[in-house]
PDB file of C-alpha atoms in Angstrom:
ATOM      1  CA  MET C   1      23.932  12.642 -14.485  1.00  0.00           C
ATOM      2  CA  GLU C   2      22.994   9.764 -16.879  1.00  0.00           C
ATOM      3  CA  LEU C   3      22.135   6.268 -15.792  1.00  0.00           C
ATOM      4  CA  PHE C   4      21.666   5.064 -19.268  1.00  0.00           C
ATOM      5  CA  LYS C   5      24.548   6.194 -21.491  1.00  0.00           C
ATOM      6  CA  ALA C   6      22.821   4.993 -24.677  1.00  0.00           C
ATOM      7  CA  ARG C   7      19.269   6.224 -25.400  1.00  0.00           C
ATOM      8  CA  THR C   8      16.649   3.529 -24.603  1.00  0.00           C
ATOM      9  CA  HIS C   9      13.913   2.592 -26.971  1.00  0.00           C
ATOM     10  CA  VAL C  10      11.309   0.918 -24.739  1.00  0.00           C
ATOM     11  CA  ASP C  11       7.882   0.803 -26.325  1.00  0.00           C
ATOM     12  CA  PHE C  12       5.787   1.765 -23.253  1.00  0.00           C
ATOM     13  CA  MET C  13       2.653   2.861 -25.104  1.00  0.00           C
ATOM     14  CA  SER C  14       2.143  -0.512 -26.964  1.00  0.00           C
ATOM     15  CA  ARG C  15       1.619  -2.151 -23.556  1.00  0.00           C
ATOM     16  CA  ARG C  16      -0.579   0.713 -22.119  1.00  0.00           C
ATOM     17  CA  ARG C  17      -3.782  -1.329 -22.086  1.00  0.00           C
ATOM     18  CA  ILE C  18      -2.090  -4.076 -20.038  1.00  0.00           C
ATOM     19  CA  PHE C  19      -0.843  -1.657 -17.440  1.00  0.00           C
ATOM     20  CA  LEU C  20      -4.007   0.288 -17.169  1.00  0.00           C
ATOM     21  CA  GLY C  21      -5.870  -3.007 -16.695  1.00  0.00           C
ATOM     22  CA  ILE C  22      -3.466  -3.957 -13.948  1.00  0.00           C
ATOM     23  CA  SER C  23      -3.896  -0.592 -12.268  1.00  0.00           C
ATOM     24  CA  ALA C  24      -7.756  -0.828 -12.512  1.00  0.00           C
ATOM     25  CA  LEU C  25      -7.626  -4.287 -10.905  1.00  0.00           C
ATOM     26  CA  LEU C  26      -5.397  -3.033  -8.033  1.00  0.00           C
ATOM     27  CA  ILE C  27      -7.615  -0.017  -7.465  1.00  0.00           C
ATOM     28  CA  VAL C  28     -10.790  -2.174  -7.383  1.00  0.00           C
ATOM     29  CA  ALA C  29      -9.127  -4.674  -5.001  1.00  0.00           C
ATOM     30  CA  SER C  30      -7.953  -1.864  -2.718  1.00  0.00           C
ATOM     31  CA  VAL C  31     -11.387  -0.294  -2.600  1.00  0.00           C
ATOM     32  CA  VAL C  32     -13.063  -3.583  -1.912  1.00  0.00           C
ATOM     33  CA  VAL C  33     -10.694  -4.514   0.876  1.00  0.00           C
ATOM     34  CA  PHE C  34     -11.067  -1.096   2.370  1.00  0.00           C
ATOM     35  CA  PHE C  35     -14.868  -1.399   2.648  1.00  0.00           C
ATOM     36  CA  VAL C  36     -14.776  -5.074   3.678  1.00  0.00           C
ATOM     37  CA  ARG C  37     -11.965  -5.042   6.314  1.00  0.00           C
ATOM     38  CA  GLY C  38     -11.546  -1.333   6.966  1.00  0.00           C
ATOM     39  CA  LEU C  39      -8.410   0.250   8.434  1.00  0.00           C
ATOM     40  CA  ASN C  40      -6.660  -0.345  11.772  1.00  0.00           C
ATOM     41  CA  TYR C  41      -7.052   3.225  12.988  1.00  0.00           C
ATOM     42  CA  SER C  42      -4.596   4.415  15.613  1.00  0.00           C
ATOM     43  CA  ILE C  43      -5.668   6.116  18.772  1.00  0.00           C
ATOM     44  CA  ASP C  44      -5.316   9.436  16.877  1.00  0.00           C
ATOM     45  CA  PHE C  45      -8.680   8.509  15.390  1.00  0.00           C
ATOM     46  CA  THR C  46     -10.274   6.012  17.846  1.00  0.00           C
ATOM     47  CA  GLY C  47      -9.538   7.809  21.170  1.00  0.00           C
ATOM     48  CA  GLY C  48      -7.729   6.504  24.184  1.00  0.00           C
ATOM     49  CA  THR C  49      -5.923   7.408  27.386  1.00  0.00           C
ATOM     50  CA  LEU C  50      -3.120   9.922  27.715  1.00  0.00           C
ATOM     51  CA  VAL C  51      -0.725   9.273  30.611  1.00  0.00           C
ATOM     52  CA  GLU C  52       1.984  11.887  31.380  1.00  0.00           C
ATOM     53  CA  LEU C  53       4.975  10.760  33.410  1.00  0.00           C
ATOM     54  CA  ALA C  54       7.901  12.646  34.835  1.00  0.00           C
ATOM     55  CA  PHE C  55      11.258  10.896  35.101  1.00  0.00           C
ATOM     56  CA  SER C  56      14.258  11.944  37.269  1.00  0.00           C
ATOM     57  CA  LYS C  57      16.609  11.348  34.343  1.00  0.00           C
ATOM     58  CA  THR C  58      16.210  11.237  30.574  1.00  0.00           C
ATOM     59  CA  PRO C  59      14.606   7.865  29.687  1.00  0.00           C
ATOM     60  CA  ASP C  60      15.316   5.804  26.587  1.00  0.00           C
ATOM     61  CA  LEU C  61      12.154   5.674  24.548  1.00  0.00           C
ATOM     62  CA  GLY C  62      12.869   2.320  23.100  1.00  0.00           C
ATOM     63  CA  ALA C  63      13.437   0.853  26.572  1.00  0.00           C
ATOM     64  CA  VAL C  64      10.246   2.428  27.809  1.00  0.00           C
ATOM     65  CA  ARG C  65       8.262   0.886  24.992  1.00  0.00           C
ATOM     66  CA  GLY C  66       9.874  -2.523  25.647  1.00  0.00           C
ATOM     67  CA  THR C  67       8.984  -2.254  29.373  1.00  0.00           C
ATOM     68  CA  LEU C  68       5.373  -1.447  28.594  1.00  0.00           C
ATOM     69  CA  THR C  69       5.068  -4.237  26.044  1.00  0.00           C
ATOM     70  CA  THR C  70       6.531  -6.745  28.502  1.00  0.00           C
ATOM     71  CA  ALA C  71       3.967  -5.579  31.093  1.00  0.00           C
ATOM     72  CA  GLY C  72       1.120  -6.278  28.561  1.00  0.00           C
ATOM     73  CA  PHE C  73       0.500  -2.772  27.184  1.00  0.00           C
ATOM     74  CA  HIS C  74       0.631  -3.264  23.439  1.00  0.00           C
ATOM     75  CA  ASN C  75       0.366  -0.731  20.694  1.00  0.00           C
ATOM     76  CA  VAL C  76       1.297   2.264  22.819  1.00  0.00           C
ATOM     77  CA  VAL C  77       2.705   5.493  21.587  1.00  0.00           C
ATOM     78  CA  VAL C  78       5.483   6.977  23.574  1.00  0.00           C
ATOM     79  CA  GLN C  79       6.894  10.509  22.899  1.00  0.00           C
ATOM     80  CA  THR C  80       8.607  13.255  24.743  1.00  0.00           C
ATOM     81  CA  PHE C  81       6.325  16.033  26.001  1.00  0.00           C
ATOM     82  CA  GLY C  82       7.712  19.389  27.108  1.00  0.00           C
ATOM     83  CA  GLY C  83      11.175  18.521  28.441  1.00  0.00           C
ATOM     84  CA  ASP C  84      13.239  15.452  27.537  1.00  0.00           C
ATOM     85  CA  ARG C  85      12.374  13.892  30.947  1.00  0.00           C
ATOM     86  CA  ASP C  86       8.613  14.126  30.434  1.00  0.00           C
ATOM     87  CA  LEU C  87       6.925  11.351  28.490  1.00  0.00           C
ATOM     88  CA  LEU C  88       3.449  11.203  27.055  1.00  0.00           C
ATOM     89  CA  ILE C  89       2.006   7.668  26.736  1.00  0.00           C
ATOM     90  CA  ARG C  90      -0.943   7.056  24.577  1.00  0.00           C
ATOM     91  CA  LEU C  91      -2.900   3.793  24.442  1.00  0.00           C
ATOM     92  CA  ARG C  92      -6.262   2.477  23.494  1.00  0.00           C
ATOM     93  CA  THR C  93      -8.813   2.202  26.401  1.00  0.00           C
ATOM     94  CA  GLN C  94     -12.508   2.486  27.098  1.00  0.00           C
ATOM     95  CA  PRO C  95     -14.177   5.366  28.895  1.00  0.00           C
ATOM     96  CA  GLY C  96     -13.846   4.942  32.683  1.00  0.00           C
ATOM     97  CA  GLU C  97     -10.521   3.041  32.516  1.00  0.00           C
ATOM     98  CA  SER C  98      -8.289   6.127  32.423  1.00  0.00           C
ATOM     99  CA  SER C  99      -7.379   6.446  36.117  1.00  0.00           C
ATOM    100  CA  ALA C 100      -6.815   2.662  36.560  1.00  0.00           C
ATOM    101  CA  VAL C 101      -4.594   2.493  33.474  1.00  0.00           C
ATOM    102  CA  GLY C 102      -2.593   5.485  34.662  1.00  0.00           C
ATOM    103  CA  THR C 103      -1.932   3.878  38.009  1.00  0.00           C
ATOM    104  CA  LYS C 104      -0.961   0.513  36.447  1.00  0.00           C
ATOM    105  CA  ILE C 105       1.544   2.176  34.123  1.00  0.00           C
ATOM    106  CA  LEU C 106       3.115   4.026  37.019  1.00  0.00           C
ATOM    107  CA  GLN C 107       3.406   0.843  38.972  1.00  0.00           C
ATOM    108  CA  VAL C 108       5.208  -0.833  36.072  1.00  0.00           C
ATOM    109  CA  PHE C 109       7.951   1.692  36.276  1.00  0.00           C
ATOM    110  CA  GLN C 110       8.005   1.789  40.014  1.00  0.00           C
ATOM    111  CA  LYS C 111       8.774  -1.899  40.114  1.00  0.00           C
ATOM    112  CA  ASN C 112      11.938  -1.206  38.125  1.00  0.00           C
ATOM    113  CA  GLN C 113      13.398   1.562  40.307  1.00  0.00           C
ATOM    114  CA  ALA C 114      16.971   0.866  39.213  1.00  0.00           C
ATOM    115  CA  ALA C 115      16.223   1.882  35.637  1.00  0.00           C
ATOM    116  CA  TYR C 116      13.466   4.453  36.365  1.00  0.00           C
ATOM    117  CA  PRO C 117      14.007   6.039  39.783  1.00  0.00           C
ATOM    118  CA  ASP C 118      11.489   8.577  41.123  1.00  0.00           C
ATOM    119  CA  VAL C 119       8.897   8.320  38.430  1.00  0.00           C
ATOM    120  CA  GLN C 120       5.902  10.585  38.957  1.00  0.00           C
ATOM    121  CA  LEU C 121       2.429  10.479  37.425  1.00  0.00           C
ATOM    122  CA  ARG C 122       1.588  13.999  36.272  1.00  0.00           C
ATOM    123  CA  ARG C 123      -1.849  13.388  34.747  1.00  0.00           C
ATOM    124  CA  THR C 124      -4.175  10.840  33.193  1.00  0.00           C
ATOM    125  CA  GLU C 125      -6.750  11.958  30.632  1.00  0.00           C
ATOM    126  CA  TYR C 126      -9.229  10.172  28.311  1.00  0.00           C
ATOM    127  CA  VAL C 127      -9.544  11.560  24.847  1.00  0.00           C
ATOM    128  CA  GLY C 128     -12.791  10.407  23.101  1.00  0.00           C
ATOM    129  CA  PRO C 129     -13.163   9.435  19.484  1.00  0.00           C
ATOM    130  CA  GLU C 130     -14.772  12.747  18.570  1.00  0.00           C
ATOM    131  CA  VAL C 131     -11.371  14.381  18.355  1.00  0.00           C
ATOM    132  CA  GLY C 132     -10.105  11.607  16.174  1.00  0.00           C
ATOM    133  CA  LYS C 133     -13.199  11.908  13.874  1.00  0.00           C
ATOM    134  CA  GLU C 134     -12.448  15.631  13.485  1.00  0.00           C
ATOM    135  CA  LEU C 135      -8.842  14.879  12.616  1.00  0.00           C
ATOM    136  CA  ARG C 136      -9.801  12.248  10.114  1.00  0.00           C
ATOM    137  CA  ASN C 137     -12.220  14.600   8.397  1.00  0.00           C
ATOM    138  CA  LYS C 138      -9.642  17.275   8.202  1.00  0.00           C
ATOM    139  CA  GLY C 139      -7.182  14.846   6.660  1.00  0.00           C
ATOM    140  CA  ILE C 140      -9.663  13.815   4.030  1.00  0.00           C
ATOM    141  CA  MET C 141     -10.463  17.440   3.302  1.00  0.00           C
ATOM    142  CA  ALA C 142      -6.756  18.170   2.865  1.00  0.00           C
ATOM    143  CA  LEU C 143      -6.485  15.406   0.350  1.00  0.00           C
ATOM    144  CA  ILE C 144      -9.542  16.797  -1.629  1.00  0.00           C
ATOM    145  CA  ILE C 145      -8.159  20.299  -1.660  1.00  0.00           C
ATOM    146  CA  VAL C 146      -4.725  19.142  -2.791  1.00  0.00           C
ATOM    147  CA  THR C 147      -6.390  17.174  -5.614  1.00  0.00           C
ATOM    148  CA  LEU C 148      -8.574  20.103  -6.840  1.00  0.00           C
ATOM    149  CA  GLY C 149      -5.578  22.461  -6.648  1.00  0.00           C
ATOM    150  CA  ILE C 150      -3.401  20.188  -8.664  1.00  0.00           C
ATOM    151  CA  LEU C 151      -6.111  19.586 -11.280  1.00  0.00           C
ATOM    152  CA  ILE C 152      -6.471  23.391 -11.765  1.00  0.00           C
ATOM    153  CA  TYR C 153      -2.668  23.929 -11.911  1.00  0.00           C
ATOM    154  CA  VAL C 154      -1.952  21.169 -14.372  1.00  0.00           C
ATOM    155  CA  GLY C 155      -4.901  22.018 -16.491  1.00  0.00           C
ATOM    156  CA  PHE C 156      -3.783  25.751 -16.669  1.00  0.00           C
ATOM    157  CA  ARG C 157      -0.123  24.797 -17.126  1.00  0.00           C
ATOM    158  CA  PHE C 158      -0.520  22.083 -19.808  1.00  0.00           C
ATOM    159  CA  GLU C 159      -3.905  20.903 -21.297  1.00  0.00           C
ATOM    160  CA  TRP C 160      -6.977  19.418 -19.661  1.00  0.00           C
ATOM    161  CA  ARG C 161      -6.280  15.878 -20.982  1.00  0.00           C
ATOM    162  CA  PHE C 162      -2.827  16.069 -19.405  1.00  0.00           C
ATOM    163  CA  ALA C 163      -4.417  17.365 -16.193  1.00  0.00           C
ATOM    164  CA  VAL C 164      -6.923  14.499 -15.954  1.00  0.00           C
ATOM    165  CA  GLY C 165      -4.179  11.942 -16.672  1.00  0.00           C
ATOM    166  CA  GLY C 166      -1.947  13.517 -14.017  1.00  0.00           C
ATOM    167  CA  VAL C 167      -4.577  13.739 -11.374  1.00  0.00           C
ATOM    168  CA  LEU C 168      -5.865  10.188 -11.961  1.00  0.00           C
ATOM    169  CA  ALA C 169      -2.320   8.892 -11.796  1.00  0.00           C
ATOM    170  CA  MET C 170      -1.739  10.814  -8.655  1.00  0.00           C
ATOM    171  CA  LEU C 171      -4.922   9.427  -7.002  1.00  0.00           C
ATOM    172  CA  HIS C 172      -3.878   5.964  -8.018  1.00  0.00           C
ATOM    173  CA  ASP C 173      -0.966   5.962  -5.722  1.00  0.00           C
ATOM    174  CA  PRO C 174      -2.582   6.811  -2.299  1.00  0.00           C
ATOM    175  CA  ILE C 175      -5.472   4.488  -3.074  1.00  0.00           C
ATOM    176  CA  LEU C 176      -3.024   1.558  -3.472  1.00  0.00           C
ATOM    177  CA  VAL C 177      -1.199   2.583  -0.256  1.00  0.00           C
ATOM    178  CA  VAL C 178      -4.484   2.622   1.596  1.00  0.00           C
ATOM    179  CA  GLY C 179      -5.352  -0.768   0.197  1.00  0.00           C
ATOM    180  CA  PHE C 180      -2.072  -2.126   1.504  1.00  0.00           C
ATOM    181  CA  PHE C 181      -2.811  -0.841   4.999  1.00  0.00           C
ATOM    182  CA  ALA C 182      -6.300  -2.359   4.804  1.00  0.00           C
ATOM    183  CA  ILE C 183      -4.893  -5.784   3.746  1.00  0.00           C
ATOM    184  CA  THR C 184      -2.057  -5.862   6.311  1.00  0.00           C
ATOM    185  CA  GLN C 185      -4.070  -4.039   9.053  1.00  0.00           C
ATOM    186  CA  GLU C 186      -1.004  -1.969   9.906  1.00  0.00           C
ATOM    187  CA  GLU C 187      -1.880   0.955  12.113  1.00  0.00           C
ATOM    188  CA  PHE C 188      -3.245   3.877  10.209  1.00  0.00           C
ATOM    189  CA  SER C 189      -2.306   7.101  11.935  1.00  0.00           C
ATOM    190  CA  LEU C 190      -1.947  10.871  11.139  1.00  0.00           C
ATOM    191  CA  THR C 191       1.613  10.363  10.038  1.00  0.00           C
ATOM    192  CA  VAL C 192       0.279   8.003   7.306  1.00  0.00           C
ATOM    193  CA  ILE C 193      -2.021  10.734   6.056  1.00  0.00           C
ATOM    194  CA  ALA C 194       1.013  13.069   5.967  1.00  0.00           C
ATOM    195  CA  ALA C 195       2.812  10.386   3.980  1.00  0.00           C
ATOM    196  CA  LEU C 196      -0.061  10.254   1.521  1.00  0.00           C
ATOM    197  CA  LEU C 197       0.243  13.905   0.846  1.00  0.00           C
ATOM    198  CA  VAL C 198       3.980  13.611   0.318  1.00  0.00           C
ATOM    199  CA  ILE C 199       3.315  10.659  -2.089  1.00  0.00           C
ATOM    200  CA  MET C 200       0.869  12.714  -4.108  1.00  0.00           C
ATOM    201  CA  GLY C 201       3.313  15.564  -4.467  1.00  0.00           C
ATOM    202  CA  TYR C 202       6.151  13.212  -5.398  1.00  0.00           C
ATOM    203  CA  SER C 203       4.042  11.403  -7.995  1.00  0.00           C
ATOM    204  CA  LEU C 204       2.792  14.619  -9.570  1.00  0.00           C
ATOM    205  CA  ASN C 205       6.311  16.085  -9.711  1.00  0.00           C
ATOM    206  CA  ASP C 206       7.483  12.986 -11.582  1.00  0.00           C
ATOM    207  CA  THR C 207       4.473  13.131 -13.950  1.00  0.00           C
ATOM    208  CA  VAL C 208       4.887  16.827 -14.719  1.00  0.00           C
ATOM    209  CA  VAL C 209       8.552  16.216 -15.754  1.00  0.00           C
ATOM    210  CA  VAL C 210       7.465  13.570 -18.271  1.00  0.00           C
ATOM    211  CA  PHE C 211       4.544  15.699 -19.456  1.00  0.00           C
ATOM    212  CA  ASP C 212       6.823  18.646 -19.979  1.00  0.00           C
ATOM    213  CA  ARG C 213       9.070  16.585 -22.224  1.00  0.00           C
ATOM    214  CA  MET C 214       6.059  15.259 -24.098  1.00  0.00           C
ATOM    215  CA  ARG C 215       4.828  18.781 -24.759  1.00  0.00           C
ATOM    216  CA  GLU C 216       8.232  19.854 -26.071  1.00  0.00           C
ATOM    217  CA  ASP C 217       8.510  16.894 -28.324  1.00  0.00           C
ATOM    218  CA  LEU C 218       5.029  17.342 -29.699  1.00  0.00           C
ATOM    219  CA  ARG C 219       5.858  20.962 -30.534  1.00  0.00           C
ATOM    220  CA  ALA C 220       9.176  20.095 -32.072  1.00  0.00           C
ATOM    221  CA  SER C 221       7.919  17.099 -34.155  1.00  0.00           C
ATOM    222  CA  ARG C 222       5.103  18.213 -36.423  1.00  0.00           C
ATOM    223  CA  SER C 223       4.588  14.617 -37.798  1.00  0.00           C
ATOM    224  CA  GLY C 224       4.474  11.160 -36.460  1.00  0.00           C
ATOM    225  CA  ASP C 225       2.145   9.268 -34.211  1.00  0.00           C
ATOM    226  CA  VAL C 226       1.402  10.840 -30.790  1.00  0.00           C
ATOM    227  CA  ALA C 227       1.967   7.492 -29.041  1.00  0.00           C
ATOM    228  CA  GLN C 228       5.445   7.307 -30.607  1.00  0.00           C
ATOM    229  CA  VAL C 229       6.222  10.809 -29.401  1.00  0.00           C
ATOM    230  CA  PHE C 230       5.178   9.790 -25.848  1.00  0.00           C
ATOM    231  CA  ASN C 231       7.430   6.786 -26.085  1.00  0.00           C
ATOM    232  CA  VAL C 232      10.340   9.047 -27.053  1.00  0.00           C
ATOM    233  CA  ALA C 233       9.618  11.528 -24.205  1.00  0.00           C
ATOM    234  CA  ILE C 234       9.367   8.778 -21.612  1.00  0.00           C
ATOM    235  CA  ASN C 235      12.671   7.187 -22.737  1.00  0.00           C
ATOM    236  CA  GLU C 236      14.353  10.579 -22.707  1.00  0.00           C
ATOM    237  CA  THR C 237      13.331  11.190 -19.119  1.00  0.00           C
ATOM    238  CA  LEU C 238      13.767   7.525 -18.000  1.00  0.00           C
ATOM    239  CA  SER C 239      17.272   8.055 -16.641  1.00  0.00           C
ATOM    240  CA  ARG C 240      16.174  11.041 -14.517  1.00  0.00           C
ATOM    241  CA  THR C 241      13.118   9.135 -13.268  1.00  0.00           C
ATOM    242  CA  VAL C 242      15.013   6.024 -12.204  1.00  0.00           C
ATOM    243  CA  ILE C 243      17.743   7.946 -10.515  1.00  0.00           C
ATOM    244  CA  THR C 244      15.341  10.187  -8.583  1.00  0.00           C
ATOM    245  CA  SER C 245      13.139   7.275  -7.566  1.00  0.00           C
ATOM    246  CA  PHE C 246      16.041   5.111  -6.488  1.00  0.00           C
ATOM    247  CA  ILE C 247      17.515   7.848  -4.224  1.00  0.00           C
ATOM    248  CA  THR C 248      14.065   8.629  -2.741  1.00  0.00           C
ATOM    249  CA  PHE C 249      13.383   4.947  -2.200  1.00  0.00           C
ATOM    250  CA  MET C 250      16.691   4.477  -0.362  1.00  0.00           C
ATOM    251  CA  VAL C 251      15.855   7.419   1.950  1.00  0.00           C
ATOM    252  CA  ALA C 252      12.399   5.966   2.658  1.00  0.00           C
ATOM    253  CA  LEU C 253      13.809   2.533   3.207  1.00  0.00           C
ATOM    254  CA  SER C 254      16.334   3.951   5.708  1.00  0.00           C
ATOM    255  CA  LEU C 255      13.439   5.432   7.617  1.00  0.00           C
ATOM    256  CA  PHE C 256      11.595   2.176   7.449  1.00  0.00           C
ATOM    257  CA  LEU C 257      14.539   0.141   8.809  1.00  0.00           C
ATOM    258  CA  PHE C 258      16.061   2.559  11.333  1.00  0.00           C
ATOM    259  CA  GLY C 259      13.386   5.152  12.064  1.00  0.00           C
ATOM    260  CA  GLY C 260      11.740   3.352  14.876  1.00  0.00           C
ATOM    261  CA  PRO C 261       8.085   2.550  15.699  1.00  0.00           C
ATOM    262  CA  VAL C 262       7.104   6.245  15.875  1.00  0.00           C
ATOM    263  CA  ILE C 263       7.427   6.857  12.093  1.00  0.00           C
ATOM    264  CA  HIS C 264       6.981   3.182  11.086  1.00  0.00           C
ATOM    265  CA  GLY C 265       3.650   3.857   9.411  1.00  0.00           C
ATOM    266  CA  PHE C 266       4.936   6.989   7.672  1.00  0.00           C
ATOM    267  CA  ALA C 267       8.027   5.182   6.300  1.00  0.00           C
ATOM    268  CA  THR C 268       5.964   2.211   5.177  1.00  0.00           C
ATOM    269  CA  ALA C 269       3.634   4.361   3.207  1.00  0.00           C
ATOM    270  CA  LEU C 270       6.584   6.199   1.642  1.00  0.00           C
ATOM    271  CA  VAL C 271       8.374   3.007   0.585  1.00  0.00           C
ATOM    272  CA  ILE C 272       5.226   1.771  -1.225  1.00  0.00           C
ATOM    273  CA  GLY C 273       4.370   5.212  -2.478  1.00  0.00           C
ATOM    274  CA  VAL C 274       7.695   5.865  -4.167  1.00  0.00           C
ATOM    275  CA  VAL C 275       7.355   2.526  -6.086  1.00  0.00           C
ATOM    276  CA  VAL C 276       3.769   2.981  -7.185  1.00  0.00           C
ATOM    277  CA  GLY C 277       4.380   6.753  -7.879  1.00  0.00           C
ATOM    278  CA  THR C 278       7.173   5.923 -10.301  1.00  0.00           C
ATOM    279  CA  TYR C 279       4.996   3.297 -11.953  1.00  0.00           C
ATOM    280  CA  SER C 280       2.003   5.582 -12.370  1.00  0.00           C
ATOM    281  CA  SER C 281       4.046   8.427 -13.863  1.00  0.00           C
ATOM    282  CA  ILE C 282       5.129   6.144 -16.681  1.00  0.00           C
ATOM    283  CA  PHE C 283       2.402   3.583 -17.110  1.00  0.00           C
ATOM    284  CA  VAL C 284      -0.763   5.416 -15.988  1.00  0.00           C
ATOM    285  CA  ALA C 285      -0.586   9.135 -16.528  1.00  0.00           C
ATOM    286  CA  SER C 286       0.439   9.161 -20.211  1.00  0.00           C
ATOM    287  CA  PRO C 287      -1.841   6.269 -21.391  1.00  0.00           C
ATOM    288  CA  ILE C 288      -4.825   8.110 -19.821  1.00  0.00           C
ATOM    289  CA  ALA C 289      -3.990  11.333 -21.637  1.00  0.00           C
ATOM    290  CA  LEU C 290      -3.677   9.305 -24.869  1.00  0.00           C
ATOM    291  CA  TRP C 291      -6.891   7.415 -24.221  1.00  0.00           C
ATOM    292  CA  LEU C 292      -8.736  10.813 -23.658  1.00  0.00           C
ATOM    293  CA  GLY C 293      -7.778  11.660 -27.311  1.00  0.00           C
ATOM    294  CA  LEU C 294      -4.863  13.988 -26.872  1.00  0.00           C
ATOM    295  CA  LYS C 295      -3.532  15.093 -30.210  1.00  0.00           C
ATOM    296  CA  ARG C 296      -0.706  17.285 -31.336  1.00  0.00           C
ATOM    297  CA  GLU C 297      -3.221  19.970 -32.441  1.00  0.00           C
ATOM    298  CA  HIS C 298      -4.350  20.461 -28.838  1.00  0.00           C
ATOM    299  CA  VAL C 299      -0.758  21.268 -27.706  1.00  0.00           C
ATOM    300  CA  LEU C 300       0.044  23.458 -30.699  1.00  0.00           C
ATOM    301  CA  LYS C 301      -3.316  25.300 -30.260  1.00  0.00           C
ATOM    302  CA  ARG C 302      -2.498  26.038 -26.623  1.00  0.00           C
ATOM    303  CA  GLN C 303       0.965  27.303 -27.585  1.00  0.00           C
ATOM    304  CA  PHE C 304      -0.595  29.612 -30.142  1.00  0.00           C
ATOM    305  CA  ILE C 305      -3.041  31.038 -27.561  1.00  0.00           C
ATOM    306  CA  SER C 306      -0.266  31.452 -25.039  1.00  0.00           C
ATOM    307  CA  SER C 307       2.000  33.246 -27.588  1.00  0.00           C
ATOM    308  CA  LYS C 308      -0.945  35.519 -28.643  1.00  0.00           C
ATOM    309  CA  ASP C 309      -1.610  36.475 -25.059  1.00  0.00           C
ATOM    310  CA  ARG C 310       2.051  37.348 -24.526  1.00  0.00           C
ATOM    311  CA  ASN C 311       2.185  39.403 -27.707  1.00  0.00           C
ATOM    312  CA  ASP C 312      -1.032  41.315 -26.743  1.00  0.00           C
ATOM    313  CA  GLY C 313       0.394  41.946 -23.272  1.00  0.00           C
ATOM    314  CA  ALA C 314       3.596  43.318 -24.799  1.00  0.00           C
ATOM    315  CA  ARG C 315       1.681  45.706 -27.019  1.00  0.00           C
ATOM    316  CA  LEU C 316      -0.266  46.981 -24.069  1.00  0.00           C
TER     317      LEU C 316
END
């Protein structure tokens, strides 16, 4: 499937310093905003009250959220729990307010008996921020483990300069997404951390495809400037990159527009992540590898070592 019927000849590498400068400014701005304003953590991290309600018939989650918002309970998380008639409502509160909040929420639905007949309060429980802190630490640890694993894989599969370029480009994307959440103060929840992991995987996959073509072109062309070979490889994979990114972006946009408030943060992170991930695979990963001094000899030497190992194995 070809988006561009004729081969493109865009000179990406001649503008690499401009794009690296833009990325560096965005990263610095994201880090500064993160430390100055911080993130608007959800109750997954800050703690709050859990209220479990039992309904006599299956309630509409959107209507339940609207009822609670009208009653003055903002930023609540509503989800099914157990059966489809049992709802778990989570909201931010302070210690000691749990029982009062549970009773107030029950009264909100009891006042609207026509829409919510025979509502029962099953339990009210306060969850402290210690659990959220543990979840946050585990999320950060997951990001670190993924980064190290990818660095080892790409370094083994390609060459260490490719590996460093790929990992830095991969880290570039979640940093910008976190910066966006810090600027807008949108709620940062566990689903957003899941989206960051998805973005890192997507970005790396895009980068590896481009790197693979670069490696093939460097081995096939024994002359010419490395930067020009990089340009050719990026142009050869540009159609695939644009099509894949566009389709992924449309899926993420659909989740953003129609997914509802439960996955709003997840969808928002995906929409931004697909855009910056496509950008970084073209304008960040390759220029960094080139800036680190990647030469054709490094790729050819690695090919020679790999071929020698295969031949020795065959003889054994």
